[in-house]
mmCIF file of C-alpha atoms in Angstrom:
data_model
loop_
_atom_site.group_PDB
_atom_site.id
_atom_site.type_symbol
_atom_site.label_atom_id
_atom_site.label_comp_id
_atom_site.label_asym_id
_atom_site.label_seq_id
_atom_site.Cartn_x
_atom_site.Cartn_y
_atom_site.Cartn_z
ATOM 1 C CA UNK A 1 -66.631 49.873 -66.925
ATOM 2 C CA UNK A 2 -70.368 49.052 -66.652
ATOM 3 C CA UNK A 3 -72.997 50.488 -68.908
ATOM 4 C CA UNK A 4 -74.757 52.370 -66.149
ATOM 5 C CA UNK A 5 -71.403 53.994 -65.242
ATOM 6 C CA UNK A 6 -71.044 55.176 -68.875
ATOM 7 C CA UNK A 7 -74.453 56.460 -68.893
ATOM 8 C CA UNK A 8 -73.638 58.427 -65.631
ATOM 9 C CA UNK A 9 -70.636 59.953 -67.256
ATOM 10 C CA UNK A 10 -72.678 61.039 -70.303
ATOM 11 C CA UNK A 11 -75.358 62.665 -68.028
ATOM 12 C CA UNK A 12 -72.567 64.414 -66.062
ATOM 13 C CA UNK A 13 -71.075 65.798 -69.214
ATOM 14 C CA UNK A 14 -74.469 66.985 -70.355
ATOM 15 C CA UNK A 15 -75.148 68.653 -67.018
ATOM 16 C CA UNK A 16 -71.838 70.435 -67.142
ATOM 17 C CA UNK A 17 -72.811 71.916 -70.509
ATOM 18 C CA UNK A 18 -76.334 73.036 -69.187
ATOM 19 C CA UNK A 19 -74.815 74.596 -66.034
ATOM 20 C CA UNK A 20 -72.196 76.275 -68.111
ATOM 21 C CA UNK A 21 -74.775 77.738 -70.571
ATOM 22 C CA UNK A 22 -76.713 79.176 -67.605
ATOM 23 C CA UNK A 23 -73.736 80.414 -65.803
ATOM 24 C CA UNK A 24 -71.457 82.324 -68.226
ATOM 25 C CA UNK A 25 -69.826 81.874 -71.592
ATOM 26 C CA UNK A 26 -66.391 81.214 -69.996
ATOM 27 C CA UNK A 27 -67.725 78.338 -67.877
ATOM 28 C CA UNK A 28 -69.543 76.879 -70.921
ATOM 29 C CA UNK A 29 -66.390 77.112 -72.896
ATOM 30 C CA UNK A 30 -64.248 75.487 -70.233
ATOM 31 C CA UNK A 31 -66.806 72.641 -70.010
ATOM 32 C CA UNK A 32 -66.710 72.183 -73.702
ATOM 33 C CA UNK A 33 -62.963 72.243 -73.897
ATOM 34 C CA UNK A 34 -62.580 69.681 -71.048
ATOM 35 C CA UNK A 35 -65.116 67.352 -72.611
ATOM 36 C CA UNK A 36 -63.404 67.664 -76.040
ATOM 37 C CA UNK A 37 -59.947 66.872 -74.526
ATOM 38 C CA UNK A 38 -61.533 63.827 -72.609
ATOM 39 C CA UNK A 39 -62.859 62.538 -75.890
ATOM 40 C CA UNK A 40 -59.352 63.027 -77.436
ATOM 41 C CA UNK A 41 -57.576 61.070 -74.629
ATOM 42 C CA UNK A 42 -59.841 58.153 -74.641
ATOM 43 C CA UNK A 43 -60.849 57.833 -78.295
ATOM 44 C CA UNK A 44 -57.651 55.953 -79.330
ATOM 45 C CA UNK A 45 -58.187 53.555 -76.404
ATOM 46 C CA UNK A 46 -61.802 52.816 -77.589
ATOM 47 C CA UNK A 47 -60.449 52.122 -81.117
ATOM 48 C CA UNK A 48 -57.590 50.024 -79.770
ATOM 49 C CA UNK A 49 -55.077 51.592 -82.086
ATOM 50 C CA UNK A 50 -51.322 52.331 -81.586
ATOM 51 C CA UNK A 51 -49.688 55.721 -81.045
ATOM 52 C CA UNK A 52 -52.407 56.627 -78.531
ATOM 53 C CA UNK A 53 -50.735 59.531 -76.867
ATOM 54 C CA UNK A 54 -49.954 61.365 -80.122
ATOM 55 C CA UNK A 55 -53.364 60.698 -81.492
ATOM 56 C CA UNK A 56 -54.929 61.875 -78.198
ATOM 57 C CA UNK A 57 -53.447 65.347 -78.754
ATOM 58 C CA UNK A 58 -54.394 65.431 -82.459
ATOM 59 C CA UNK A 59 -58.010 64.431 -81.588
ATOM 60 C CA UNK A 60 -58.405 66.493 -78.530
ATOM 61 C CA UNK A 61 -56.875 69.886 -79.534
ATOM 62 C CA UNK A 62 -59.119 70.600 -82.682
ATOM 63 C CA UNK A 63 -62.299 70.127 -80.472
ATOM 64 C CA UNK A 64 -60.959 72.479 -77.793
ATOM 65 C CA UNK A 65 -59.895 74.984 -80.412
ATOM 66 C CA UNK A 66 -63.382 74.886 -82.074
ATOM 67 C CA UNK A 67 -64.997 75.441 -78.569
ATOM 68 C CA UNK A 68 -62.798 78.524 -77.945
ATOM 69 C CA UNK A 69 -63.491 79.867 -81.405
ATOM 70 C CA UNK A 70 -67.243 79.423 -81.011
ATOM 71 C CA UNK A 71 -67.110 81.402 -77.753
ATOM 72 C CA UNK A 72 -65.239 84.424 -79.133
ATOM 73 C CA UNK A 73 -66.168 84.810 -82.764
ATOM 74 C CA UNK A 74 -68.635 87.582 -83.628
ATOM 75 C CA UNK A 75 -72.230 86.631 -84.152
ATOM 76 C CA UNK A 76 -73.648 85.006 -86.159
ATOM 77 C CA UNK A 77 -70.509 83.164 -87.323
ATOM 78 C CA UNK A 78 -70.495 80.888 -84.336
ATOM 79 C CA UNK A 79 -69.220 77.786 -86.171
ATOM 80 C CA UNK A 80 -67.317 79.361 -89.041
ATOM 81 C CA UNK A 81 -64.018 78.217 -87.566
ATOM 82 C CA UNK A 82 -65.247 74.673 -86.839
ATOM 83 C CA UNK A 83 -64.688 73.329 -90.338
ATOM 84 C CA UNK A 84 -61.117 74.688 -90.262
ATOM 85 C CA UNK A 85 -60.377 72.884 -86.985
ATOM 86 C CA UNK A 86 -61.918 69.648 -88.376
ATOM 87 C CA UNK A 87 -59.833 69.942 -91.501
ATOM 88 C CA UNK A 88 -56.611 70.768 -89.389
ATOM 89 C CA UNK A 89 -57.246 67.690 -87.374
ATOM 90 C CA UNK A 90 -57.805 65.430 -90.267
ATOM 91 C CA UNK A 91 -54.657 66.654 -91.971
ATOM 92 C CA UNK A 92 -52.645 66.157 -88.782
ATOM 93 C CA UNK A 93 -53.783 62.641 -88.493
ATOM 94 C CA UNK A 94 -52.828 61.817 -92.090
ATOM 95 C CA UNK A 95 -49.372 63.527 -91.529
ATOM 96 C CA UNK A 96 -48.830 61.631 -88.368
ATOM 97 C CA UNK A 97 -49.655 58.332 -90.098
ATOM 98 C CA UNK A 98 -47.124 59.193 -92.908
ATOM 99 C CA UNK A 99 -44.493 59.926 -90.329
ATOM 100 C CA UNK A 100 -45.118 56.553 -88.794
ATOM 101 C CA UNK A 101 -43.895 54.946 -92.079
ATOM 102 C CA UNK A 102 -44.968 52.142 -94.257
ATOM 103 C CA UNK A 103 -45.892 48.750 -92.905
ATOM 104 C CA UNK A 104 -47.221 50.011 -89.569
ATOM 105 C CA UNK A 105 -50.065 48.115 -87.935
ATOM 106 C CA UNK A 106 -53.737 49.384 -88.199
ATOM 107 C CA UNK A 107 -52.832 52.501 -90.244
ATOM 108 C CA UNK A 108 -56.201 52.479 -92.041
ATOM 109 C CA UNK A 109 -58.078 51.921 -88.817
ATOM 110 C CA UNK A 110 -56.177 54.694 -87.146
ATOM 111 C CA UNK A 111 -56.932 57.156 -89.863
ATOM 112 C CA UNK A 112 -60.502 56.510 -90.300
ATOM 113 C CA UNK A 113 -61.312 56.236 -86.556
ATOM 114 C CA UNK A 114 -59.166 59.225 -85.521
ATOM 115 C CA UNK A 115 -60.861 61.356 -88.100
ATOM 116 C CA UNK A 116 -64.261 60.402 -86.643
ATOM 117 C CA UNK A 117 -62.864 61.329 -83.196
ATOM 118 C CA UNK A 118 -61.820 64.725 -84.599
ATOM 119 C CA UNK A 119 -65.338 65.320 -86.038
ATOM 120 C CA UNK A 120 -67.149 64.401 -82.905
ATOM 121 C CA UNK A 121 -64.986 66.523 -80.600
ATOM 122 C CA UNK A 122 -65.336 69.578 -82.935
ATOM 123 C CA UNK A 123 -69.077 69.184 -83.064
ATOM 124 C CA UNK A 124 -69.228 70.054 -79.392
ATOM 125 C CA UNK A 125 -68.871 73.719 -80.339
ATOM 126 C CA UNK A 126 -72.571 73.372 -81.354
ATOM 127 C CA UNK A 127 -73.627 73.612 -77.696
ATOM 128 C CA UNK A 128 -71.891 76.990 -77.445
ATOM 129 C CA UNK A 129 -73.422 78.195 -80.680
ATOM 130 C CA UNK A 130 -76.931 77.108 -79.444
ATOM 131 C CA UNK A 131 -76.366 79.015 -76.287
ATOM 132 C CA UNK A 132 -75.261 82.199 -78.035
ATOM 133 C CA UNK A 133 -77.773 82.010 -80.754
ATOM 134 C CA UNK A 134 -80.124 85.047 -80.411
ATOM 135 C CA UNK A 135 -79.172 85.013 -76.732
ATOM 136 C CA UNK A 136 -81.907 82.410 -76.183
ATOM 137 C CA UNK A 137 -81.129 79.073 -74.511
ATOM 138 C CA UNK A 138 -84.445 77.300 -74.813
ATOM 139 C CA UNK A 139 -83.428 75.087 -77.647
ATOM 140 C CA UNK A 140 -80.344 74.065 -75.722
ATOM 141 C CA UNK A 141 -82.412 73.160 -72.675
ATOM 142 C CA UNK A 142 -84.894 71.223 -74.869
ATOM 143 C CA UNK A 143 -81.943 69.288 -76.559
ATOM 144 C CA UNK A 144 -80.322 68.567 -73.237
ATOM 145 C CA UNK A 145 -83.548 67.266 -71.691
ATOM 146 C CA UNK A 146 -84.163 65.028 -74.797
ATOM 147 C CA UNK A 147 -80.588 63.853 -74.616
ATOM 148 C CA UNK A 148 -80.892 62.968 -70.811
ATOM 149 C CA UNK A 149 -84.100 60.940 -71.578
ATOM 150 C CA UNK A 150 -82.264 59.014 -74.277
ATOM 151 C CA UNK A 151 -79.209 58.347 -72.030
ATOM 152 C CA UNK A 152 -81.422 57.159 -69.234
ATOM 153 C CA UNK A 153 -83.355 54.884 -71.493
ATOM 154 C CA UNK A 154 -80.028 53.361 -72.576
ATOM 155 C CA UNK A 155 -79.404 52.381 -69.064
ATOM 156 C CA UNK A 156 -82.170 49.910 -69.091
ATOM 157 C CA UNK A 157 -80.789 46.367 -69.461
ATOM 158 C CA UNK A 158 -83.194 45.271 -72.090
ATOM 159 C CA UNK A 159 -82.337 43.934 -75.654
ATOM 160 C CA UNK A 160 -81.220 46.668 -78.022
ATOM 161 C CA UNK A 161 -84.148 45.945 -80.378
ATOM 162 C CA UNK A 162 -86.415 47.233 -77.586
ATOM 163 C CA UNK A 163 -84.274 49.982 -76.059
ATOM 164 C CA UNK A 164 -83.276 51.623 -79.338
ATOM 165 C CA UNK A 165 -86.769 52.469 -80.576
ATOM 166 C CA UNK A 166 -87.966 53.194 -77.083
ATOM 167 C CA UNK A 167 -85.068 55.731 -76.616
ATOM 168 C CA UNK A 168 -85.981 57.421 -79.825
ATOM 169 C CA UNK A 169 -89.627 57.656 -79.082
ATOM 170 C CA UNK A 170 -89.221 58.769 -75.460
ATOM 171 C CA UNK A 171 -86.592 61.464 -76.526
ATOM 172 C CA UNK A 172 -89.006 62.536 -79.330
ATOM 173 C CA UNK A 173 -91.757 63.016 -76.711
ATOM 174 C CA UNK A 174 -89.569 64.678 -74.197
ATOM 175 C CA UNK A 175 -88.611 67.367 -76.574
ATOM 176 C CA UNK A 176 -92.030 68.909 -77.130
ATOM 177 C CA UNK A 177 -92.885 68.447 -73.473
ATOM 178 C CA UNK A 178 -89.829 70.356 -72.388
ATOM 179 C CA UNK A 179 -90.600 72.949 -75.079
ATOM 180 C CA UNK A 180 -94.091 73.441 -73.725
ATOM 181 C CA UNK A 181 -92.923 73.709 -70.087
ATOM 182 C CA UNK A 182 -89.709 75.739 -70.417
ATOM 183 C CA UNK A 183 -90.183 77.759 -73.566
ATOM 184 C CA UNK A 184 -92.576 78.657 -76.398
ATOM 185 C CA UNK A 185 -90.779 76.504 -78.940
ATOM 186 C CA UNK A 186 -93.221 74.827 -81.483
ATOM 187 C CA UNK A 187 -93.946 71.105 -81.161
ATOM 188 C CA UNK A 188 -92.641 70.037 -84.497
ATOM 189 C CA UNK A 189 -89.078 71.489 -84.168
ATOM 190 C CA UNK A 190 -88.907 70.215 -80.552
ATOM 191 C CA UNK A 191 -89.991 66.774 -81.481
ATOM 192 C CA UNK A 192 -87.517 66.704 -84.436
ATOM 193 C CA UNK A 193 -84.709 67.662 -82.083
ATOM 194 C CA UNK A 194 -85.719 64.946 -79.668
ATOM 195 C CA UNK A 195 -86.009 62.245 -82.437
ATOM 196 C CA UNK A 196 -82.556 63.173 -84.002
ATOM 197 C CA UNK A 197 -80.777 63.332 -80.637
ATOM 198 C CA UNK A 198 -82.326 60.132 -79.460
ATOM 199 C CA UNK A 199 -81.172 58.375 -82.691
ATOM 200 C CA UNK A 200 -77.669 59.433 -82.350
ATOM 201 C CA UNK A 201 -77.375 58.440 -78.614
ATOM 202 C CA UNK A 202 -78.943 54.954 -79.139
ATOM 203 C CA UNK A 203 -76.739 54.450 -82.100
ATOM 204 C CA UNK A 204 -73.675 54.964 -79.835
ATOM 205 C CA UNK A 205 -75.147 52.561 -77.412
ATOM 206 C CA UNK A 206 -75.359 49.918 -80.142
ATOM 207 C CA UNK A 207 -71.798 50.688 -81.143
ATOM 208 C CA UNK A 208 -70.588 49.840 -77.658
ATOM 209 C CA UNK A 209 -72.606 46.622 -77.713
ATOM 210 C CA UNK A 210 -71.249 45.586 -80.973
ATOM 211 C CA UNK A 211 -67.700 46.071 -79.873
ATOM 212 C CA UNK A 212 -68.296 43.315 -77.376
ATOM 213 C CA UNK A 213 -65.097 44.032 -75.332
ATOM 214 C CA UNK A 214 -64.551 45.541 -71.849
ATOM 215 C CA UNK A 215 -63.583 49.322 -72.030
ATOM 216 C CA UNK A 216 -60.949 50.822 -69.751
ATOM 217 C CA UNK A 217 -61.748 53.996 -67.977
ATOM 218 C CA UNK A 218 -60.344 56.453 -70.649
ATOM 219 C CA UNK A 219 -62.187 54.541 -73.449
ATOM 220 C CA UNK A 220 -65.547 54.481 -71.528
ATOM 221 C CA UNK A 221 -65.354 58.301 -70.753
ATOM 222 C CA UNK A 222 -64.689 59.063 -74.372
ATOM 223 C CA UNK A 223 -67.381 57.044 -75.908
ATOM 224 C CA UNK A 224 -69.959 58.286 -73.307
ATOM 225 C CA UNK A 225 -69.131 61.988 -73.918
ATOM 226 C CA UNK A 226 -68.584 61.870 -77.678
ATOM 227 C CA UNK A 227 -72.289 61.534 -78.647
ATOM 228 C CA UNK A 228 -73.273 64.248 -76.087
ATOM 229 C CA UNK A 229 -70.888 66.609 -77.961
ATOM 230 C CA UNK A 230 -72.032 65.662 -81.308
ATOM 231 C CA UNK A 231 -75.808 66.368 -80.665
ATOM 232 C CA UNK A 232 -75.012 69.998 -79.758
ATOM 233 C CA UNK A 233 -74.419 70.863 -83.404
ATOM 234 C CA UNK A 234 -77.475 69.014 -84.474
ATOM 235 C CA UNK A 235 -79.683 71.060 -81.963
ATOM 236 C CA UNK A 236 -78.109 74.318 -83.181
ATOM 237 C CA UNK A 237 -78.662 73.735 -86.832
ATOM 238 C CA UNK A 238 -82.327 72.476 -86.275
ATOM 239 C CA UNK A 239 -82.819 75.710 -84.188
ATOM 240 C CA UNK A 240 -81.440 77.887 -86.894
ATOM 241 C CA UNK A 241 -83.259 76.166 -89.745
ATOM 242 C CA UNK A 242 -86.721 75.538 -88.243
ATOM 243 C CA UNK A 243 -87.134 78.302 -85.752
ATOM 244 C CA UNK A 244 -85.200 81.370 -86.591
#
Protein backbone atom coordinates (compact mmCIF):
# COMPACT_ATOMS: atom_id res chain seq x y z
CA UNK A 1 0.00 0.00 0.00
CA UNK A 2 1.31 3.43 -0.96
CA UNK A 3 2.15 6.12 1.61
CA UNK A 4 -0.63 8.45 0.45
CA UNK A 5 -3.13 5.64 0.94
CA UNK A 6 -1.91 5.07 4.48
CA UNK A 7 -2.16 8.78 5.18
CA UNK A 8 -5.72 8.75 3.89
CA UNK A 9 -6.53 5.87 6.23
CA UNK A 10 -5.12 7.80 9.18
CA UNK A 11 -7.14 10.88 8.24
CA UNK A 12 -10.28 8.73 7.90
CA UNK A 13 -9.78 7.29 11.38
CA UNK A 14 -9.22 10.78 12.76
CA UNK A 15 -12.36 12.03 11.03
CA UNK A 16 -14.36 9.16 12.53
CA UNK A 17 -13.24 10.20 16.01
CA UNK A 18 -14.16 13.85 15.47
CA UNK A 19 -17.55 12.95 14.00
CA UNK A 20 -18.19 10.60 16.91
CA UNK A 21 -17.23 13.25 19.45
CA UNK A 22 -19.68 15.73 17.97
CA UNK A 23 -22.43 13.13 17.46
CA UNK A 24 -22.94 11.09 20.62
CA UNK A 25 -20.87 9.15 23.17
CA UNK A 26 -22.04 5.85 21.69
CA UNK A 27 -20.91 6.80 18.18
CA UNK A 28 -17.52 7.88 19.52
CA UNK A 29 -17.22 4.64 21.47
CA UNK A 30 -18.06 2.55 18.39
CA UNK A 31 -15.47 4.46 16.35
CA UNK A 32 -12.79 3.94 19.01
CA UNK A 33 -13.64 0.23 19.34
CA UNK A 34 -13.51 -0.34 15.58
CA UNK A 35 -10.19 1.47 15.28
CA UNK A 36 -8.70 -0.48 18.21
CA UNK A 37 -9.79 -3.77 16.65
CA UNK A 38 -8.31 -2.69 13.30
CA UNK A 39 -4.98 -2.05 15.03
CA UNK A 40 -5.19 -5.46 16.67
CA UNK A 41 -5.87 -7.29 13.42
CA UNK A 42 -3.09 -5.64 11.44
CA UNK A 43 -0.36 -5.17 14.03
CA UNK A 44 0.97 -8.77 13.89
CA UNK A 45 1.11 -8.43 10.10
CA UNK A 46 3.13 -5.24 10.45
CA UNK A 47 5.55 -6.97 12.82
CA UNK A 48 5.75 -10.06 10.62
CA UNK A 49 5.38 -12.43 13.56
CA UNK A 50 3.71 -15.85 13.81
CA UNK A 51 0.42 -16.74 15.55
CA UNK A 52 -1.19 -13.67 13.99
CA UNK A 53 -4.84 -14.57 14.56
CA UNK A 54 -4.37 -15.22 18.27
CA UNK A 55 -2.27 -12.11 18.75
CA UNK A 56 -4.83 -10.05 16.84
CA UNK A 57 -7.41 -10.95 19.48
CA UNK A 58 -5.03 -10.30 22.37
CA UNK A 59 -4.03 -6.90 20.97
CA UNK A 60 -7.43 -5.72 19.80
CA UNK A 61 -9.68 -6.66 22.72
CA UNK A 62 -7.87 -4.62 25.43
CA UNK A 63 -8.12 -1.51 23.28
CA UNK A 64 -11.82 -2.10 22.67
CA UNK A 65 -12.43 -2.73 26.37
CA UNK A 66 -10.54 0.41 27.33
CA UNK A 67 -12.72 2.47 24.97
CA UNK A 68 -15.94 1.01 26.41
CA UNK A 69 -14.76 1.62 29.97
CA UNK A 70 -13.78 5.23 29.22
CA UNK A 71 -17.29 5.80 27.87
CA UNK A 72 -19.22 4.54 30.86
CA UNK A 73 -17.07 5.06 33.98
CA UNK A 74 -18.16 8.00 36.17
CA UNK A 75 -16.27 11.26 35.80
CA UNK A 76 -13.51 12.15 36.37
CA UNK A 77 -12.07 8.61 36.31
CA UNK A 78 -12.21 8.35 32.53
CA UNK A 79 -8.99 6.37 32.11
CA UNK A 80 -8.85 4.57 35.44
CA UNK A 81 -9.53 1.23 33.76
CA UNK A 82 -7.05 1.76 30.93
CA UNK A 83 -3.97 0.56 32.91
CA UNK A 84 -5.89 -2.57 33.89
CA UNK A 85 -6.68 -3.36 30.25
CA UNK A 86 -3.07 -2.70 29.26
CA UNK A 87 -1.87 -5.04 32.02
CA UNK A 88 -4.40 -7.71 31.04
CA UNK A 89 -3.28 -7.52 27.41
CA UNK A 90 0.41 -7.73 28.31
CA UNK A 91 -0.17 -10.70 30.62
CA UNK A 92 -2.24 -12.43 27.94
CA UNK A 93 0.59 -11.96 25.42
CA UNK A 94 3.13 -13.49 27.82
CA UNK A 95 0.83 -16.42 28.62
CA UNK A 96 0.22 -17.04 24.94
CA UNK A 97 3.97 -17.13 24.25
CA UNK A 98 4.45 -19.58 27.13
CA UNK A 99 1.78 -21.83 25.67
CA UNK A 100 3.58 -21.80 22.33
CA UNK A 101 6.42 -23.62 24.07
CA UNK A 102 10.18 -23.29 23.96
CA UNK A 103 12.15 -22.99 20.77
CA UNK A 104 9.45 -21.15 18.84
CA UNK A 105 10.51 -18.56 16.29
CA UNK A 106 10.47 -14.84 17.06
CA UNK A 107 9.21 -15.17 20.63
CA UNK A 108 11.02 -12.07 21.89
CA UNK A 109 9.92 -9.98 18.92
CA UNK A 110 6.37 -11.21 19.37
CA UNK A 111 6.28 -10.28 23.05
CA UNK A 112 7.81 -6.83 22.71
CA UNK A 113 5.95 -5.90 19.54
CA UNK A 114 2.59 -7.22 20.73
CA UNK A 115 2.88 -5.38 24.04
CA UNK A 116 3.52 -2.17 22.12
CA UNK A 117 0.39 -2.87 20.07
CA UNK A 118 -1.66 -3.39 23.22
CA UNK A 119 -0.44 -0.06 24.59
CA UNK A 120 -1.22 1.84 21.40
CA UNK A 121 -4.71 0.37 21.11
CA UNK A 122 -5.59 1.17 24.72
CA UNK A 123 -4.37 4.75 24.44
CA UNK A 124 -7.20 5.40 21.99
CA UNK A 125 -9.50 5.72 25.01
CA UNK A 126 -7.86 9.11 25.52
CA UNK A 127 -10.00 10.55 22.72
CA UNK A 128 -13.10 9.57 24.67
CA UNK A 129 -11.66 11.03 27.86
CA UNK A 130 -10.83 14.27 26.02
CA UNK A 131 -14.38 14.45 24.72
CA UNK A 132 -15.95 13.85 28.15
CA UNK A 133 -13.56 16.06 30.11
CA UNK A 134 -15.61 18.98 31.50
CA UNK A 135 -18.05 18.41 28.66
CA UNK A 136 -15.81 20.58 26.46
CA UNK A 137 -14.49 19.27 23.14
CA UNK A 138 -12.26 22.16 22.12
CA UNK A 139 -8.99 20.43 22.98
CA UNK A 140 -10.11 17.34 21.06
CA UNK A 141 -10.72 19.50 18.00
CA UNK A 142 -7.39 21.29 18.38
CA UNK A 143 -5.58 17.96 18.73
CA UNK A 144 -7.42 16.52 15.72
CA UNK A 145 -6.53 19.50 13.52
CA UNK A 146 -2.87 19.31 14.57
CA UNK A 147 -2.87 15.58 13.83
CA UNK A 148 -4.47 16.14 10.43
CA UNK A 149 -1.81 18.71 9.52
CA UNK A 150 0.97 16.32 10.57
CA UNK A 151 -0.60 13.48 8.56
CA UNK A 152 -0.98 15.67 5.49
CA UNK A 153 2.63 16.82 5.79
CA UNK A 154 3.70 13.19 5.95
CA UNK A 155 2.18 12.62 2.52
CA UNK A 156 4.77 14.92 0.94
CA UNK A 157 7.30 12.79 -0.89
CA UNK A 158 10.37 14.62 0.36
CA UNK A 159 13.27 13.20 2.37
CA UNK A 160 12.45 12.43 5.98
CA UNK A 161 15.05 14.93 7.24
CA UNK A 162 12.83 17.65 5.73
CA UNK A 163 9.35 16.21 6.29
CA UNK A 164 9.90 15.31 9.97
CA UNK A 165 10.78 18.82 11.28
CA UNK A 166 8.30 20.38 8.86
CA UNK A 167 5.49 18.20 10.19
CA UNK A 168 6.34 19.07 13.81
CA UNK A 169 6.52 22.80 13.09
CA UNK A 170 3.30 22.90 11.07
CA UNK A 171 1.41 20.85 13.65
CA UNK A 172 2.75 23.16 16.36
CA UNK A 173 1.46 26.17 14.44
CA UNK A 174 -1.87 24.56 13.60
CA UNK A 175 -2.66 23.95 17.27
CA UNK A 176 -2.67 27.61 18.39
CA UNK A 177 -4.39 28.69 15.16
CA UNK A 178 -7.16 26.16 15.68
CA UNK A 179 -7.38 27.21 19.32
CA UNK A 180 -7.83 30.85 18.40
CA UNK A 181 -10.47 30.12 15.77
CA UNK A 182 -12.54 27.42 17.42
CA UNK A 183 -12.02 27.97 21.15
CA UNK A 184 -10.46 30.14 23.84
CA UNK A 185 -7.61 27.71 24.57
CA UNK A 186 -4.36 29.51 25.38
CA UNK A 187 -1.60 29.57 22.79
CA UNK A 188 1.03 27.69 24.82
CA UNK A 189 -1.05 24.56 25.61
CA UNK A 190 -2.38 24.44 22.06
CA UNK A 191 1.14 24.76 20.64
CA UNK A 192 2.43 22.06 22.99
CA UNK A 193 -0.35 19.73 21.88
CA UNK A 194 0.51 20.36 18.25
CA UNK A 195 4.24 19.79 18.72
CA UNK A 196 3.76 16.58 20.73
CA UNK A 197 1.20 15.15 18.31
CA UNK A 198 3.30 16.11 15.31
CA UNK A 199 6.36 14.44 16.83
CA UNK A 200 4.48 11.18 17.41
CA UNK A 201 3.01 11.05 13.92
CA UNK A 202 6.22 11.83 12.05
CA UNK A 203 7.99 9.23 14.20
CA UNK A 204 5.59 6.58 12.93
CA UNK A 205 6.23 7.76 9.38
CA UNK A 206 9.93 7.20 10.00
CA UNK A 207 9.16 3.77 11.46
CA UNK A 208 7.43 2.71 8.25
CA UNK A 209 10.28 4.05 6.12
CA UNK A 210 12.91 2.20 8.17
CA UNK A 211 10.99 -1.06 7.78
CA UNK A 212 11.67 -0.83 4.08
CA UNK A 213 9.20 -3.53 3.07
CA UNK A 214 5.86 -3.43 1.32
CA UNK A 215 2.92 -3.69 3.73
CA UNK A 216 -0.23 -5.66 3.10
CA UNK A 217 -3.61 -4.04 3.62
CA UNK A 218 -4.07 -5.18 7.23
CA UNK A 219 -0.59 -4.01 8.27
CA UNK A 220 -0.98 -0.67 6.51
CA UNK A 221 -4.34 0.03 8.16
CA UNK A 222 -2.94 -0.85 11.58
CA UNK A 223 0.19 1.27 11.38
CA UNK A 224 -1.81 4.19 9.96
CA UNK A 225 -4.38 4.13 12.76
CA UNK A 226 -2.14 3.25 15.73
CA UNK A 227 -0.51 6.71 16.09
CA UNK A 228 -3.90 8.39 15.68
CA UNK A 229 -5.16 6.42 18.68
CA UNK A 230 -2.03 7.12 20.71
CA UNK A 231 -2.18 10.90 20.43
CA UNK A 232 -5.67 10.97 21.97
CA UNK A 233 -4.32 10.24 25.43
CA UNK A 234 -1.57 12.82 24.95
CA UNK A 235 -4.14 15.50 24.16
CA UNK A 236 -6.24 14.53 27.16
CA UNK A 237 -3.38 14.68 29.67
CA UNK A 238 -2.05 17.98 28.30
CA UNK A 239 -5.57 19.38 28.54
CA UNK A 240 -5.90 18.15 32.11
CA UNK A 241 -2.50 19.36 33.30
CA UNK A 242 -2.13 22.72 31.54
CA UNK A 243 -5.70 23.95 31.12
CA UNK A 244 -7.96 22.54 33.81
